[in-house]
Amino acid sequence: MSTFWSIPTQDQPLEYQGAADREQVLSARDGFCPQPAPQGWPHDPSFELEATYRLIHALRMQDVPILNPAIRVEAVGFRLWQGCWAGVMVTPWFINLMLLPGSMPLPACRPGDETRLLLPEGSDMPFIAGHEKAIGDYLMCSLFSPLPQFADHISARATADEVLKLLFTPPAAPAADAPDLSRRRLFGLGTSKP
């Protein structure tokens, strides 16, 4: 009997036949999600992230009580930032900010190590290093886990979009021609008269 595997989609569950156990299916997933090049992802890794986390959901997360069945797997808003791919990963068990190597490597960390990164809006955020065979090394910052506060996937995705907007929008520089509203200036103190 031949072995058959297929990647689950949002509407189609994982199918497998002939696998001795779940670990055999897990090790086979590398054929579906190409490993990133050692120097990093040359393209947006959203497709590979979604495929990998759908498999994790189907194979490792069954019967885990923290799953929110209203939430599905989705990679949201991945973009290049400082040579790395940054975006939010939404799954039924977490919403995490994730970084993957692009043209630049991630900071050197072993899986489980914590590193802190300064994001464009000025927050110093803690990231935990991780590794999955199908996607390679990554850094993740937990935003929500578990997800009981989300009634549906639309609200989870909207939250991911808002997080990206807040974290990756640099603070606005003060306008050069803004009026000086200091108390001394308002009351005419400290000004020189011509």
PDB file of C-alpha atoms in Angstrom, residues 103-192:
ATOM      1  CA  SER A 103      18.438  38.803   3.712  1.00  0.00           C
ATOM      2  CA  MET A 104      19.755  39.208   7.277  1.00  0.00           C
ATOM      3  CA  PRO A 105      20.111  36.460   9.893  1.00  0.00           C
ATOM      4  CA  LEU A 106      18.254  36.436  13.181  1.00  0.00           C
ATOM      5  CA  PRO A 107      20.216  37.169  16.358  1.00  0.00           C
ATOM      6  CA  ALA A 108      22.179  34.063  17.354  1.00  0.00           C
ATOM      7  CA  CYS A 109      20.009  32.132  19.838  1.00  0.00           C
ATOM      8  CA  ARG A 110      19.289  28.521  20.685  1.00  0.00           C
ATOM      9  CA  PRO A 111      15.650  27.396  20.697  1.00  0.00           C
ATOM     10  CA  GLY A 112      14.129  28.451  24.002  1.00  0.00           C
ATOM     11  CA  ASP A 113      16.538  31.372  24.527  1.00  0.00           C
ATOM     12  CA  GLU A 114      15.107  34.860  24.976  1.00  0.00           C
ATOM     13  CA  THR A 115      16.361  37.946  23.171  1.00  0.00           C
ATOM     14  CA  ARG A 116      14.997  41.481  23.192  1.00  0.00           C
ATOM     15  CA  LEU A 117      14.428  43.570  20.075  1.00  0.00           C
ATOM     16  CA  LEU A 118      13.626  47.253  19.698  1.00  0.00           C
ATOM     17  CA  LEU A 119      10.691  47.643  17.298  1.00  0.00           C
ATOM     18  CA  PRO A 120      10.088  50.714  15.112  1.00  0.00           C
ATOM     19  CA  GLU A 121       7.501  52.275  17.434  1.00  0.00           C
ATOM     20  CA  GLY A 122      10.017  52.143  20.285  1.00  0.00           C
ATOM     21  CA  SER A 123       9.012  49.057  22.315  1.00  0.00           C
ATOM     22  CA  ASP A 124      11.724  46.728  23.585  1.00  0.00           C
ATOM     23  CA  MET A 125       9.995  43.363  23.125  1.00  0.00           C
ATOM     24  CA  PRO A 126      11.022  39.891  24.407  1.00  0.00           C
ATOM     25  CA  PHE A 127      11.278  37.192  21.729  1.00  0.00           C
ATOM     26  CA  ILE A 128      11.822  33.464  22.264  1.00  0.00           C
ATOM     27  CA  ALA A 129      13.900  31.565  19.708  1.00  0.00           C
ATOM     28  CA  GLY A 130      12.331  28.525  18.085  1.00  0.00           C
ATOM     29  CA  HIS A 131      12.932  26.031  15.313  1.00  0.00           C
ATOM     30  CA  GLU A 132      10.673  23.879  13.142  1.00  0.00           C
ATOM     31  CA  LYS A 133      12.147  21.635  10.460  1.00  0.00           C
ATOM     32  CA  ALA A 134       9.788  22.973   7.819  1.00  0.00           C
ATOM     33  CA  ILE A 135      10.454  26.665   8.461  1.00  0.00           C
ATOM     34  CA  GLY A 136      13.843  26.744  10.158  1.00  0.00           C
ATOM     35  CA  ASP A 137      14.789  29.191  12.887  1.00  0.00           C
ATOM     36  CA  TYR A 138      12.412  31.911  14.023  1.00  0.00           C
ATOM     37  CA  LEU A 139      11.794  34.325  16.878  1.00  0.00           C
ATOM     38  CA  MET A 140       8.344  34.684  18.443  1.00  0.00           C
ATOM     39  CA  CYS A 141       6.817  37.159  20.851  1.00  0.00           C
ATOM     40  CA  SER A 142       3.613  35.984  22.500  1.00  0.00           C
ATOM     41  CA  LEU A 143       0.760  38.447  22.116  1.00  0.00           C
ATOM     42  CA  PHE A 144      -2.205  36.280  23.197  1.00  0.00           C
ATOM     43  CA  SER A 145      -2.406  32.691  24.430  1.00  0.00           C
ATOM     44  CA  PRO A 146      -4.864  31.089  24.912  1.00  0.00           C
ATOM     45  CA  LEU A 147      -7.538  32.936  22.891  1.00  0.00           C
ATOM     46  CA  PRO A 148     -10.858  32.775  24.793  1.00  0.00           C
ATOM     47  CA  GLN A 149     -11.406  36.529  24.317  1.00  0.00           C
ATOM     48  CA  PHE A 150     -11.806  36.129  20.534  1.00  0.00           C
ATOM     49  CA  ALA A 151     -15.334  35.212  19.399  1.00  0.00           C
ATOM     50  CA  ASP A 152     -14.325  34.678  15.771  1.00  0.00           C
ATOM     51  CA  HIS A 153     -11.430  34.667  13.333  1.00  0.00           C
ATOM     52  CA  ILE A 154     -12.301  38.134  12.016  1.00  0.00           C
ATOM     53  CA  SER A 155     -11.635  39.702  15.424  1.00  0.00           C
ATOM     54  CA  ALA A 156      -8.376  37.759  15.830  1.00  0.00           C
ATOM     55  CA  ARG A 157      -7.181  38.904  12.387  1.00  0.00           C
ATOM     56  CA  ALA A 158      -8.222  42.510  13.082  1.00  0.00           C
ATOM     57  CA  THR A 159      -6.185  42.394  16.298  1.00  0.00           C
ATOM     58  CA  ALA A 160      -3.165  41.050  14.379  1.00  0.00           C
ATOM     59  CA  ASP A 161      -3.506  43.862  11.824  1.00  0.00           C
ATOM     60  CA  GLU A 162      -3.753  46.474  14.578  1.00  0.00           C
ATOM     61  CA  VAL A 163      -0.704  45.070  16.415  1.00  0.00           C
ATOM     62  CA  LEU A 164       1.350  45.294  13.212  1.00  0.00           C
ATOM     63  CA  LYS A 165       0.147  48.839  12.614  1.00  0.00           C
ATOM     64  CA  LEU A 166       1.054  49.897  16.147  1.00  0.00           C
ATOM     65  CA  LEU A 167       4.427  48.127  16.372  1.00  0.00           C
ATOM     66  CA  PHE A 168       5.765  48.850  12.907  1.00  0.00           C
ATOM     67  CA  THR A 169       4.732  52.488  12.555  1.00  0.00           C
ATOM     68  CA  PRO A 170       7.539  54.729  13.805  1.00  0.00           C
ATOM     69  CA  PRO A 171       6.434  57.542  16.093  1.00  0.00           C
ATOM     70  CA  ALA A 172       5.651  60.720  14.199  1.00  0.00           C
ATOM     71  CA  ALA A 173       8.331  63.384  14.395  1.00  0.00           C
ATOM     72  CA  PRO A 174       7.139  66.667  15.868  1.00  0.00           C
ATOM     73  CA  ALA A 175       6.213  69.166  13.186  1.00  0.00           C
ATOM     74  CA  ALA A 176       8.930  71.774  12.594  1.00  0.00           C
ATOM     75  CA  ASP A 177       6.426  74.606  12.390  1.00  0.00           C
ATOM     76  CA  ALA A 178       4.383  73.537  15.404  1.00  0.00           C
ATOM     77  CA  PRO A 179       3.598  76.412  17.765  1.00  0.00           C
ATOM     78  CA  ASP A 180       5.519  76.535  21.038  1.00  0.00           C
ATOM     79  CA  LEU A 181       2.839  75.921  23.660  1.00  0.00           C
ATOM     80  CA  SER A 182       5.093  75.912  26.691  1.00  0.00           C
ATOM     81  CA  ARG A 183       3.766  77.844  29.691  1.00  0.00           C
ATOM     82  CA  ARG A 184       6.628  80.380  29.557  1.00  0.00           C
ATOM     83  CA  ARG A 185       5.931  81.099  25.879  1.00  0.00           C
ATOM     84  CA  LEU A 186       2.160  81.357  26.380  1.00  0.00           C
ATOM     85  CA  PHE A 187       2.535  84.017  29.085  1.00  0.00           C
ATOM     86  CA  GLY A 188       5.206  85.945  27.182  1.00  0.00           C
ATOM     87  CA  LEU A 189       7.982  85.031  29.573  1.00  0.00           C
ATOM     88  CA  GLY A 190      11.425  84.202  28.292  1.00  0.00           C
ATOM     89  CA  THR A 191      10.880  85.876  24.941  1.00  0.00           C
ATOM     90  CA  SER A 192      13.132  88.562  23.658  1.00  0.00           C
TER      91      SER A 192
END
